[in-house]
Tab-separated table of C-alpha atoms and ligand atoms in Angstrom:
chain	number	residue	atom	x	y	z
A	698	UNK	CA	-207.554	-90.021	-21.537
A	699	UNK	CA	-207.178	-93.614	-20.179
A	700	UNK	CA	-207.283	-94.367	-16.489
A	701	UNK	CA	-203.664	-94.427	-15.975
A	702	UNK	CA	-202.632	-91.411	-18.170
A	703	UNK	CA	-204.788	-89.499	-15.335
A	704	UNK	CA	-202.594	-90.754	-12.659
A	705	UNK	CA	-199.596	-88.248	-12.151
A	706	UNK	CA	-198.322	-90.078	-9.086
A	707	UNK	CA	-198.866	-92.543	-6.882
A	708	UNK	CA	-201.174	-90.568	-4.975
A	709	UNK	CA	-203.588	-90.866	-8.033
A	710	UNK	CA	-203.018	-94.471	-8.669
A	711	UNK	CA	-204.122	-95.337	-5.144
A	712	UNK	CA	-207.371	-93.263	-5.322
A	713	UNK	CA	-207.874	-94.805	-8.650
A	714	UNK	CA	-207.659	-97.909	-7.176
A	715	UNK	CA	-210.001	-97.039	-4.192
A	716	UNK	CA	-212.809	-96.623	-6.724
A	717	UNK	CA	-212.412	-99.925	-8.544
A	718	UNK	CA	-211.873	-102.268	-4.837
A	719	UNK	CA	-214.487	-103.070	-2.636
A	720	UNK	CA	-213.724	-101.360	0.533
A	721	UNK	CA	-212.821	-104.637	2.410
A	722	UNK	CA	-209.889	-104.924	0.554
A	723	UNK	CA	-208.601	-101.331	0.031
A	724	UNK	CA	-208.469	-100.961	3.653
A	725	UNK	CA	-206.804	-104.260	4.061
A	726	UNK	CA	-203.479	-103.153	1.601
A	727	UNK	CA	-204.013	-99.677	2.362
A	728	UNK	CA	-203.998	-99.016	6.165
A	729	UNK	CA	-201.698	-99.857	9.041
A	730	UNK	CA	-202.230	-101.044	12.567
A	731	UNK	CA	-204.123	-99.667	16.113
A	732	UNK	CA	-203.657	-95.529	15.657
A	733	UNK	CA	-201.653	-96.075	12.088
A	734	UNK	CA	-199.582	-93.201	14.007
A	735	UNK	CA	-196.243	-95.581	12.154
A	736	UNK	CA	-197.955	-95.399	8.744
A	737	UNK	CA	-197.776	-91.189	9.131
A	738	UNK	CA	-194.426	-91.654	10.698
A	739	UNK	CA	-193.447	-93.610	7.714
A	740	UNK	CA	-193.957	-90.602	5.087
A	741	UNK	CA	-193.536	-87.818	7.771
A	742	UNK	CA	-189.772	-89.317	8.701
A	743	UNK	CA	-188.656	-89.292	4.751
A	744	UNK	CA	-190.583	-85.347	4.522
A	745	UNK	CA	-188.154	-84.626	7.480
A	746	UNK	CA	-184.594	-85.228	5.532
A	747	UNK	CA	-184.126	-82.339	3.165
A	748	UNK	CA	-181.074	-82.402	0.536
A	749	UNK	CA	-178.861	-79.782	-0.553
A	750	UNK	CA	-178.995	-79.889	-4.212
A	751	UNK	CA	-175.048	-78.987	-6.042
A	752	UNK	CA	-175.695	-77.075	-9.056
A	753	UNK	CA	-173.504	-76.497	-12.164
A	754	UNK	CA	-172.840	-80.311	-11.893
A	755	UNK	CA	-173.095	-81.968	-15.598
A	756	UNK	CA	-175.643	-84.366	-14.803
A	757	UNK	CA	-176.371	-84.965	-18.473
A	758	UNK	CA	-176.327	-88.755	-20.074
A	759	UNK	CA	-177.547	-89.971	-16.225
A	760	UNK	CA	-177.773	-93.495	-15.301
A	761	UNK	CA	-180.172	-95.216	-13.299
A	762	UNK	CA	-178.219	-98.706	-13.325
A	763	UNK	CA	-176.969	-100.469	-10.454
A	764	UNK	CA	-176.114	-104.692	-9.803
A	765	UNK	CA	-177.748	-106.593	-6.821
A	766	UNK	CA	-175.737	-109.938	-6.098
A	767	UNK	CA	-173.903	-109.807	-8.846
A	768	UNK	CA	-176.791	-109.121	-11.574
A	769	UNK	CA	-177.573	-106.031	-13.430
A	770	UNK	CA	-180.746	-104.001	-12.137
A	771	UNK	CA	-182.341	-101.359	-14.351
A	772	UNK	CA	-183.165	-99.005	-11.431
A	773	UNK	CA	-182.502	-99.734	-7.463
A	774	UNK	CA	-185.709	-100.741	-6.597
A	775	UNK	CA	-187.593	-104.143	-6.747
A	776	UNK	CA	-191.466	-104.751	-5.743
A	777	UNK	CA	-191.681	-106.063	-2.327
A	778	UNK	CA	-193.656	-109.462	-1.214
A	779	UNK	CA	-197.700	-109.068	-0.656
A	780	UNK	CA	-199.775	-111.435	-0.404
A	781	UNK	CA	-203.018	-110.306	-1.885
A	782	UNK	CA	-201.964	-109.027	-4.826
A	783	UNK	CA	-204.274	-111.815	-6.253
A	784	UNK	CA	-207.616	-110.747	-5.000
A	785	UNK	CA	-206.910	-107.348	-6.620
A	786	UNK	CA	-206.276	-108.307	-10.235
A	787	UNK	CA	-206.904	-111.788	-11.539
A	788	UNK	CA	-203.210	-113.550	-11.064
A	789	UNK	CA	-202.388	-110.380	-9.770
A	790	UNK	CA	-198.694	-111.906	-8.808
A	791	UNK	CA	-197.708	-112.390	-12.528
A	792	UNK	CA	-198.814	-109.110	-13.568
A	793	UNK	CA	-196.370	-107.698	-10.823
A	794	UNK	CA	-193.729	-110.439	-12.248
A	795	UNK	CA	-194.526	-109.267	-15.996
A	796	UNK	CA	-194.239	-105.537	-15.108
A	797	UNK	CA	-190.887	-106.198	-12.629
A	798	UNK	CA	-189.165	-108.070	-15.684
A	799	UNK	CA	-190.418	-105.368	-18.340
A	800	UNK	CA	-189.059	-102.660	-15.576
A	801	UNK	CA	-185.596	-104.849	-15.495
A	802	UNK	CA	-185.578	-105.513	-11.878
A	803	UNK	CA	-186.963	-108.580	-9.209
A	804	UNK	CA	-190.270	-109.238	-8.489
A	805	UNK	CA	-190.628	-111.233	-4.653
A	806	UNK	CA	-192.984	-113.618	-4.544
A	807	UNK	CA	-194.600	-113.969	-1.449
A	808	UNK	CA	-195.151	-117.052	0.604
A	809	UNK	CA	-199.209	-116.816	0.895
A	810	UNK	CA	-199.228	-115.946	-3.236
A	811	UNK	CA	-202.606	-116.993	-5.071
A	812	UNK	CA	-200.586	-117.992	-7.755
A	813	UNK	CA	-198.574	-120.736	-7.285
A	814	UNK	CA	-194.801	-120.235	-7.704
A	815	UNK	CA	-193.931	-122.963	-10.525
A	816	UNK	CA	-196.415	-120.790	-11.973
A	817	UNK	CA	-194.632	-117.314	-11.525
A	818	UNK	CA	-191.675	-118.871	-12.436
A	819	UNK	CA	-192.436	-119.897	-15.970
A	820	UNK	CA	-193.042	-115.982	-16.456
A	821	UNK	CA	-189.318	-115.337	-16.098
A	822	UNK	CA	-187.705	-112.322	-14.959
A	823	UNK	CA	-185.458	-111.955	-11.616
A	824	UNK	CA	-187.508	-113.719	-9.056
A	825	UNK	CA	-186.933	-113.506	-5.445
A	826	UNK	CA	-189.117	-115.818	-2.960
A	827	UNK	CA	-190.609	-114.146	0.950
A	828	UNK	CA	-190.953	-116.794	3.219
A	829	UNK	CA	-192.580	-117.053	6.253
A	830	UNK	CA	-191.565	-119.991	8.214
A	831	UNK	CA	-194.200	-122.139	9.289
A	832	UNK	CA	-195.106	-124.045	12.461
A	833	UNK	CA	-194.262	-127.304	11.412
A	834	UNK	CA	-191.011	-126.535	9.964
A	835	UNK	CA	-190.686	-129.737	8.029
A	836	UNK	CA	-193.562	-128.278	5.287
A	837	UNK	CA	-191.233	-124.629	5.406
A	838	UNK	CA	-188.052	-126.920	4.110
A	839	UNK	CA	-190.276	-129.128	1.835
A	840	UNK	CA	-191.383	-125.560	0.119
A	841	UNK	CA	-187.685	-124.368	0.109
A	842	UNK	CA	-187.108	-127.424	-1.548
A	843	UNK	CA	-189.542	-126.483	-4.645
A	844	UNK	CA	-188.807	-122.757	-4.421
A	845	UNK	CA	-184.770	-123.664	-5.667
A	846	UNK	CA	-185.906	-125.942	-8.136
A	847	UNK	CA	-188.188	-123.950	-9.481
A	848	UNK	CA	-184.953	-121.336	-10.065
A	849	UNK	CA	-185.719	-118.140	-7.527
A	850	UNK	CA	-182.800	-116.748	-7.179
A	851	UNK	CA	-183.431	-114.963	-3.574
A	852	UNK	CA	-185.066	-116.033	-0.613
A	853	UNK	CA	-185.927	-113.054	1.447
A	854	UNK	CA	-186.709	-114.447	5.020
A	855	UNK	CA	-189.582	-112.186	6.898
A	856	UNK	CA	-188.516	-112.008	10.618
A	857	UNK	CA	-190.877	-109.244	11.544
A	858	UNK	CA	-194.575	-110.755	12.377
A	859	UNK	CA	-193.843	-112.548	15.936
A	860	UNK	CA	-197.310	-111.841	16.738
A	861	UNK	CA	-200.929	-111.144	14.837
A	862	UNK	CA	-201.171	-107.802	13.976
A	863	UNK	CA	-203.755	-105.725	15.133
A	864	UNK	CA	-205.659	-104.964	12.666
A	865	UNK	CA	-208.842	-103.221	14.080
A	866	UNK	CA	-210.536	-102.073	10.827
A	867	UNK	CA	-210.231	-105.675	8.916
A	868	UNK	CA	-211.866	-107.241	11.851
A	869	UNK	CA	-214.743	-104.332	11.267
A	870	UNK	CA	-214.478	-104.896	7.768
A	871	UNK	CA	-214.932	-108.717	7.885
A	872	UNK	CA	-211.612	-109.142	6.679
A	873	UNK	CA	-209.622	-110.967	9.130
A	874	UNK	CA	-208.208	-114.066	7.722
A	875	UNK	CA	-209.651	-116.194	7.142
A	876	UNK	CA	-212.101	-113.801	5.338
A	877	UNK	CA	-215.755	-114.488	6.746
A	878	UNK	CA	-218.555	-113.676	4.395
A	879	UNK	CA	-220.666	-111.210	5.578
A	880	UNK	CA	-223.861	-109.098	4.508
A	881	UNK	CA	-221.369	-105.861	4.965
A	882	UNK	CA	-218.813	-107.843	2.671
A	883	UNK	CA	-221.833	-108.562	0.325
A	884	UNK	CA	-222.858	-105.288	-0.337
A	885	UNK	CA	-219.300	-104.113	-0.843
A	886	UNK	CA	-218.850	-106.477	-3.141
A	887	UNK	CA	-221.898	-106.004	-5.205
A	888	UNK	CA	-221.317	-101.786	-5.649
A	889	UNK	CA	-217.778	-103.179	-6.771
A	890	UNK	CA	-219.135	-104.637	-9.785
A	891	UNK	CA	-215.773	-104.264	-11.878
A	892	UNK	CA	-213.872	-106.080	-8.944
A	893	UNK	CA	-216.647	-108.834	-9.289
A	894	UNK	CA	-216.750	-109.803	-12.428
A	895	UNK	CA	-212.899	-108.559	-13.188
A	896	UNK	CA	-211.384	-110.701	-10.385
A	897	UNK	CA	-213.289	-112.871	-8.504
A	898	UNK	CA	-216.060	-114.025	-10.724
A	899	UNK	CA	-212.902	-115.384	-13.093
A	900	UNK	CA	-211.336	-117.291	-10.042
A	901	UNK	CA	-214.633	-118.812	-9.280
A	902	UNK	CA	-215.415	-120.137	-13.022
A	903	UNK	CA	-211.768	-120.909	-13.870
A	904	UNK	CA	-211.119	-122.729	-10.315
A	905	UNK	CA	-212.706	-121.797	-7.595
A	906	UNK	CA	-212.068	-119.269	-4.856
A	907	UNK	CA	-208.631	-118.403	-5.002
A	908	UNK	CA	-206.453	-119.839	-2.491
A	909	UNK	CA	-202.761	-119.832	-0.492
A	910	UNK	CA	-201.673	-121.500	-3.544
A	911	UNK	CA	-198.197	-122.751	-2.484
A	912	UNK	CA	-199.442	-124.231	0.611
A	913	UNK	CA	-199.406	-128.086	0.895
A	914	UNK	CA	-202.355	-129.493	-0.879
A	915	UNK	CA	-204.323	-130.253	2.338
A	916	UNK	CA	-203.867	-126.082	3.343
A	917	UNK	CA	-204.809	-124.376	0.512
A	918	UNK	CA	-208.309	-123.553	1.216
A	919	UNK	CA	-206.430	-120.947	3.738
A	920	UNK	CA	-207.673	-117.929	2.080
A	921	UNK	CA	-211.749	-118.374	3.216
A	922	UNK	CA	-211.427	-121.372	5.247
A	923	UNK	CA	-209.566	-122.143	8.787
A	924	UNK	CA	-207.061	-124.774	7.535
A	925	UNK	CA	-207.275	-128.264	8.940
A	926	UNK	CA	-204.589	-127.094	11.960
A	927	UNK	CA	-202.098	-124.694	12.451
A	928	UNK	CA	-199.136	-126.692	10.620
A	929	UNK	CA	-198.945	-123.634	7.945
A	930	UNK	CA	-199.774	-120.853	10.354
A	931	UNK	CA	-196.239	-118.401	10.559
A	932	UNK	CA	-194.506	-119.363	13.559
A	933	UNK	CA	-194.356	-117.359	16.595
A	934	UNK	CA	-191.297	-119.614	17.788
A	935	UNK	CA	-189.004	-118.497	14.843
A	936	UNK	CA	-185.371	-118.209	16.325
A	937	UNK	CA	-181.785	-117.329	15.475
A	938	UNK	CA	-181.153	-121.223	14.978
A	939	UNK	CA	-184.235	-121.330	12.619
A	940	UNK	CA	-182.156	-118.628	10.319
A	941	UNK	CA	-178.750	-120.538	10.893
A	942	UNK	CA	-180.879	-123.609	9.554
A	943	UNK	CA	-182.666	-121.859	6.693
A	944	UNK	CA	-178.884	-120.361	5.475
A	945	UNK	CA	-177.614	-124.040	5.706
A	946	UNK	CA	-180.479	-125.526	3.686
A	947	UNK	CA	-180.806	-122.397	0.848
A	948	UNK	CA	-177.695	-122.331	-1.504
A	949	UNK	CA	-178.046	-118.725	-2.875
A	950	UNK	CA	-178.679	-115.511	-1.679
A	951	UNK	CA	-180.782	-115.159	1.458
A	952	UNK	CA	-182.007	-111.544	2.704
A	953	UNK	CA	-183.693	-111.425	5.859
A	954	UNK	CA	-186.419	-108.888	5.810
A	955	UNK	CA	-187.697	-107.100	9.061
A	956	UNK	CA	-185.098	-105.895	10.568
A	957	UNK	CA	-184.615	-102.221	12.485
A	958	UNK	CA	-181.625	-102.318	14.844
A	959	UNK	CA	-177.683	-102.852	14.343
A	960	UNK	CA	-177.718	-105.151	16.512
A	961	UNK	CA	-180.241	-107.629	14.809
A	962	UNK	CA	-178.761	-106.268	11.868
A	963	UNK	CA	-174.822	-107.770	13.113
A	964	UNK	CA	-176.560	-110.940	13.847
A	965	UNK	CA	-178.127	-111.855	10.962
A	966	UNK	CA	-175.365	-111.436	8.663
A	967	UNK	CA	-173.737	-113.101	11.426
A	968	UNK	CA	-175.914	-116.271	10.880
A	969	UNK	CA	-174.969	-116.107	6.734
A	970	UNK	CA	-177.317	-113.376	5.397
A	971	UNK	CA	-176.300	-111.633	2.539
A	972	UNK	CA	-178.802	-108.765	2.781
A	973	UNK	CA	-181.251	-106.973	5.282
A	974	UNK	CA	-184.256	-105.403	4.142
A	975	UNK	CA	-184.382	-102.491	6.919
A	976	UNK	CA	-188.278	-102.624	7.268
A	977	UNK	CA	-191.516	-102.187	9.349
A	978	UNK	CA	-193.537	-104.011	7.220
A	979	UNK	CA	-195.065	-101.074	5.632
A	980	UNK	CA	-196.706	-99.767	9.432
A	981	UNK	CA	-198.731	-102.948	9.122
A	982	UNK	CA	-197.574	-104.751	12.367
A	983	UNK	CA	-196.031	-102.990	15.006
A	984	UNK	CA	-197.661	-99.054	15.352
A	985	UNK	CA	-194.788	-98.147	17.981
A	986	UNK	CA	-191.935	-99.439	15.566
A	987	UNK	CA	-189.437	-96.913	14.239
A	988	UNK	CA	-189.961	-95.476	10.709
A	989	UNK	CA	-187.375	-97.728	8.240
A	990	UNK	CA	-185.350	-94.649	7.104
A	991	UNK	CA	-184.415	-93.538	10.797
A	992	UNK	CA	-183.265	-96.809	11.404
A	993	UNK	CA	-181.409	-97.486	8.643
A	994	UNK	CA	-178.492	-95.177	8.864
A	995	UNK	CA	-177.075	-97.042	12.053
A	996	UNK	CA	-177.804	-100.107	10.188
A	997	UNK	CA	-175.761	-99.187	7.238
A	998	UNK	CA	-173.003	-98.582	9.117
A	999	UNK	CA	-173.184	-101.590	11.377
A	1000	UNK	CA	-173.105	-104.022	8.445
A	1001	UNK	CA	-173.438	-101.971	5.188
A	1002	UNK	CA	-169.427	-103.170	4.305
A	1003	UNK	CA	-170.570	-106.437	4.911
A	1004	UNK	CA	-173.833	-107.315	3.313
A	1005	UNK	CA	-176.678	-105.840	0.830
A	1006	UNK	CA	-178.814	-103.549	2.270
A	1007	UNK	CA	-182.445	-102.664	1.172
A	1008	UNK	CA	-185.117	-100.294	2.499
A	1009	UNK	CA	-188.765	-100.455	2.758
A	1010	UNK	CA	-191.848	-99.202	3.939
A	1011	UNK	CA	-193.212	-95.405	2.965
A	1012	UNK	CA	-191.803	-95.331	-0.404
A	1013	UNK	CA	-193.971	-92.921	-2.242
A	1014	UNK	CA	-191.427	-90.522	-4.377
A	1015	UNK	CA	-188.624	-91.321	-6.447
A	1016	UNK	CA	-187.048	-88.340	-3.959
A	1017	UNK	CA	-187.340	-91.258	-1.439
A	1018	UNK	CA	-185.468	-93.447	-3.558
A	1019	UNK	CA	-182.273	-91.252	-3.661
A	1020	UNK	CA	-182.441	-90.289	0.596
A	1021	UNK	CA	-182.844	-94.178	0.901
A	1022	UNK	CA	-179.712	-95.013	-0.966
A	1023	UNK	CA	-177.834	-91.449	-0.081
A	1024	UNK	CA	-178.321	-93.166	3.768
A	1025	UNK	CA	-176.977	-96.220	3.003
A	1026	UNK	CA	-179.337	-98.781	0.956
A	1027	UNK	CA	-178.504	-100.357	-1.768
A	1028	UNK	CA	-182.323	-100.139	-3.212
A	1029	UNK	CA	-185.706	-100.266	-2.287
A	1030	UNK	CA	-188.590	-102.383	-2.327
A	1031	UNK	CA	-191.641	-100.893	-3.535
A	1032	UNK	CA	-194.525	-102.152	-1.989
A	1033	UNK	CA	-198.367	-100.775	-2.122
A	1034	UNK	CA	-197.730	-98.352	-5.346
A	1035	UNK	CA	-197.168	-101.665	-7.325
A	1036	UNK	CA	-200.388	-102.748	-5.921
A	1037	UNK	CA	-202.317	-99.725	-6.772
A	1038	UNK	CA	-200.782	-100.550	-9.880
A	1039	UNK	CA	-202.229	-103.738	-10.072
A	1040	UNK	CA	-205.712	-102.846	-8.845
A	1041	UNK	CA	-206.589	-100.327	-11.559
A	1042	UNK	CA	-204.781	-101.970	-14.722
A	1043	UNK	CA	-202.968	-105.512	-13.910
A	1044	UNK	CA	-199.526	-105.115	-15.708
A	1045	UNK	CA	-199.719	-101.765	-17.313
A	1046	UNK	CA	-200.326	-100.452	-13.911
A	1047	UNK	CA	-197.631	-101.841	-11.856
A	1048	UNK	CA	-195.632	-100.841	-14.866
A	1049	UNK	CA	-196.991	-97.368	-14.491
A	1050	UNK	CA	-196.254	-97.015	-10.873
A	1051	UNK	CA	-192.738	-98.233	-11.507
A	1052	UNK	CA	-192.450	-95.471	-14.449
A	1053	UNK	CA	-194.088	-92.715	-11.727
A	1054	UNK	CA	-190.805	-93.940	-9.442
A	1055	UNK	CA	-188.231	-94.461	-12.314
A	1056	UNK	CA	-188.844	-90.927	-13.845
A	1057	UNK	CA	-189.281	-89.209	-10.149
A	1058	UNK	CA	-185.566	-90.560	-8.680
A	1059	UNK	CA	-184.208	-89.766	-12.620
A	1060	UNK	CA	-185.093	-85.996	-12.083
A	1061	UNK	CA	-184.070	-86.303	-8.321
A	1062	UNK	CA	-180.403	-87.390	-9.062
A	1063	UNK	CA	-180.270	-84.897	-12.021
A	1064	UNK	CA	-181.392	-82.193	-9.219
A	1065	UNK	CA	-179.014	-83.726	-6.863
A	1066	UNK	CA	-175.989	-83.608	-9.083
A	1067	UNK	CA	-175.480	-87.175	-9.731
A	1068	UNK	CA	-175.057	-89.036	-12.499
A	1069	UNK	CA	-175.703	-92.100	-11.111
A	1070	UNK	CA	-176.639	-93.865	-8.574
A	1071	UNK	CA	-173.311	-94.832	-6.925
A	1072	UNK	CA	-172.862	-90.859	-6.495
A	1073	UNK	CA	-175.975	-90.476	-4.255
A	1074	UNK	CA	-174.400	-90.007	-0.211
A	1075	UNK	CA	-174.708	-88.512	2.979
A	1076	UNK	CA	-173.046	-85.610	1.883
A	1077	UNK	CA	-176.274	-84.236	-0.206
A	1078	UNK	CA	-177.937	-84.365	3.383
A	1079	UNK	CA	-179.077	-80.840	4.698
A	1080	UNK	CA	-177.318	-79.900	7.888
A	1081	UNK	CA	-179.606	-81.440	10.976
A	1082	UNK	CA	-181.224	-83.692	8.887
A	1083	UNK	CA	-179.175	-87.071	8.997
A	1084	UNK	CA	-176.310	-87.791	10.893
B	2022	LIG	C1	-201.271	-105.756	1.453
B	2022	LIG	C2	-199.894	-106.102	1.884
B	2022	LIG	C3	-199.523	-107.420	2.075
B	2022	LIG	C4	-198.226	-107.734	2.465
B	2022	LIG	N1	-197.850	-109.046	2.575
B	2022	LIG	C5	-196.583	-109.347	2.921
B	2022	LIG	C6	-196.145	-110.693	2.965
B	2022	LIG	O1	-196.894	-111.619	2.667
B	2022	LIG	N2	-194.860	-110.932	3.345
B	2022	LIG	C7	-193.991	-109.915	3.660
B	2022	LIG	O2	-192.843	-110.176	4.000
B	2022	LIG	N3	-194.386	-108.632	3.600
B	2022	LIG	C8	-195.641	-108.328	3.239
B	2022	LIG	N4	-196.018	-107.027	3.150
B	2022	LIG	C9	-195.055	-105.952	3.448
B	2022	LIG	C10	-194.311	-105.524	2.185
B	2022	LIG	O3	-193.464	-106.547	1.737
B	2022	LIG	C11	-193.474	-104.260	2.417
B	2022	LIG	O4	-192.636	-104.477	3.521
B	2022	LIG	C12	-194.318	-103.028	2.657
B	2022	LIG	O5	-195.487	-103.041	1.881
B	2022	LIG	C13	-193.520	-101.773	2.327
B	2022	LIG	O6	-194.209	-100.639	2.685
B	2022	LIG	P1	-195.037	-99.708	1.660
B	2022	LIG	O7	-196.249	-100.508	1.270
B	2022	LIG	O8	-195.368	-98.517	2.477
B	2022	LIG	O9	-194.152	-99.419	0.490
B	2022	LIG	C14	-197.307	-106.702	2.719
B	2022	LIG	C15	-197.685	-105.373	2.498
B	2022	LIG	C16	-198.943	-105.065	2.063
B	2022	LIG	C17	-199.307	-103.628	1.800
């Protein structure tokens, strides 16, 4: 039996990948932030909404098709921006590409990728772009400027990291960026063997350590090394007119991701966003935030006539696919199970964490009494679930 035919569910994948990553870097995709009491709030607050499955319902020939902006999407999901999906596989980021365009739907390519985006775009696909706006602004519209020529066809703006996280355990780890080498680090490294000569060693002989590789050329030594100032550092300034600006300047789509009131919610799409991603950043900033899927049904009403909305953080199940889009969303973003994808088999295994979803949410609407996705609503909610 290969690795991933062991795997049953996303569970498995990530403890697959905890064997094969140095500890270091586990803990820095898999944890949250101070208690991590959000990260158990994220899976205990989608356990919480029960459905109430129809039956005698012909849910046979069942499609999992939807459109996003206008394009066809296999399944209503697409894998979410993270940054270090490069230190887990070797070009980690077009392995998660590869397996989004095999799966038919986007890949987002995060700002802080390893792999620079002329790059990922050559691998084709639906590509979306993350952004974090920088402190000198003038380098963040400089890298819009490349992102639309090189063809993305999103730009999902992150409004959610006002602040450094606090992230005890990297800082015990010796993995606060930049990542300080350390005797600790060392060892990890060295019982990690696979990781070693799998993904780093072929960074190091091909080019060196890898780096933010769509940085400006005088920043991308980010990953290991302070940069030269704090030009490229995510600004902590970022305001309503900086998203006005960013709409003006970006001619297609724009979803701002982050977002976990109405309010903000009316605002944005105010300022010319086409979609929210309701998120908390997968319970890796904020530990008091509320989980995504309690905030989203207020959301979804707010704006949900007027713009695209997407969920995030906690996604584990395909059953969390289907209460995600019977609340409101439009489709989810799938963030560390395409990771532990990554970490144990590069493309095969994001493309086996997206089959684990795909065949999960297929059984889940057949149970449900849908045939499709467009029939998934509030209605299937058990009574004192979900308003
Ligand atoms: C290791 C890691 C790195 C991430 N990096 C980014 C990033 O660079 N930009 C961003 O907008 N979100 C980032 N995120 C958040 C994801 O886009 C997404 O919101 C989150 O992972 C969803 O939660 P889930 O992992 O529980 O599915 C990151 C998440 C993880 C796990």
């Amino acid at each position: 039996m290969s690795r991933l035919s062991r795997c049953f569910n996303i569970d498995d994948l990530r403890h697959a990948a905890q064997r094969r990553l140095p500890r270091g870097i586990f803990e820095y995709v898999d944890r949250g932030t101070e208690g991590e009491t959000l990260l158990c709030e994220n899976r205990a607050a989608f356990d919480r909404i029960r459905l109430r499955p129809p039956v005698l319902e012909d849910v046979s020939g069942r499609s999992l098709e939807t459109t996003l902006f206008g394009k066809p999407l296999a399944m209503p999901m697409a894998i979410a921006p993270m940054s270090p999906a490069g230190l887990l596989w070797h070009e980690g980021e077009l392995a998660l590409a590869r397996a989004a365009a095999s799966a038919g739907i986007p890949y987002t390519l995060p700002t802080e990728s390893m792999t620079v985006l002329e790059r990922i775009a050559e691998a084709g696909g639906r590509l979306w772009f993350q952004l974090y706006l920088w402190n000198d602004r003038k380098l963040s519209h400089a890298l819009l400027e490349r992102v639309e020529r090189a063809g993305f066809e999103v730009l999902v703006v992150t409004v959610d990291t006002s602040v450094m996280p606090n992230r005890e355990f990297n800082s015990r780890n010796g993995f606060a960026m930049p990542i300080r080498p350390s005797v600790r680090a060392a060892i990890d490294v060295a019982l990690h063997p696979r990781w070693l000569l799998g993904v780093l060693a072929r960074y190091v002989l091909a080019s060196g350590l890898p780096k933010a590789a769509n940085h400006p050329e005088a920043y991308r030594n980010a990953i290991f090394r302070k940069p030269p100032d704090d030009a490229t550092g995510i600004s902590r300034s970022m305001s309503w007119d900086d998203l006005r600006l960013l709409r003006r300047k970006w001619p297609r789509p724009l979803i701002v991701k982050g977002i976990l009131r109405a309010d903000d919610a009316r605002k944005a799409v105010d300022a010319g966003a086409d979609g929210i991603v309701v998120s908390n950043h997968g319970a890796r900033n904020f530990d008091s935030a509320v989980a995504s899927i309690d905030a989203l049904p207020a959301i979804a009403d707010a704006v949900g006539d007027r713009a695209t909305i997407l969920l995030d953080s906690g996604i584990r199940r395909g059953s969390d696919v289907a209460k995600a889009l019977a609340l409101g969303a439009k489709a989810v973003l799938v963030g560390r199970p395409a990771l532990w994808g990554i970490a144990v088999a590069g493309e095969a295994g994001a493309h086996h964490a997206l089959d684990l979803l795909r065949a999960e949410f297929d059984k889940t609407l057949g149970f449900a009494g849908c045939r499709d996705v467009q029939a998934l609503g509030r209605d299937l909610l058990a009574e004192g679930t979900r308003s």
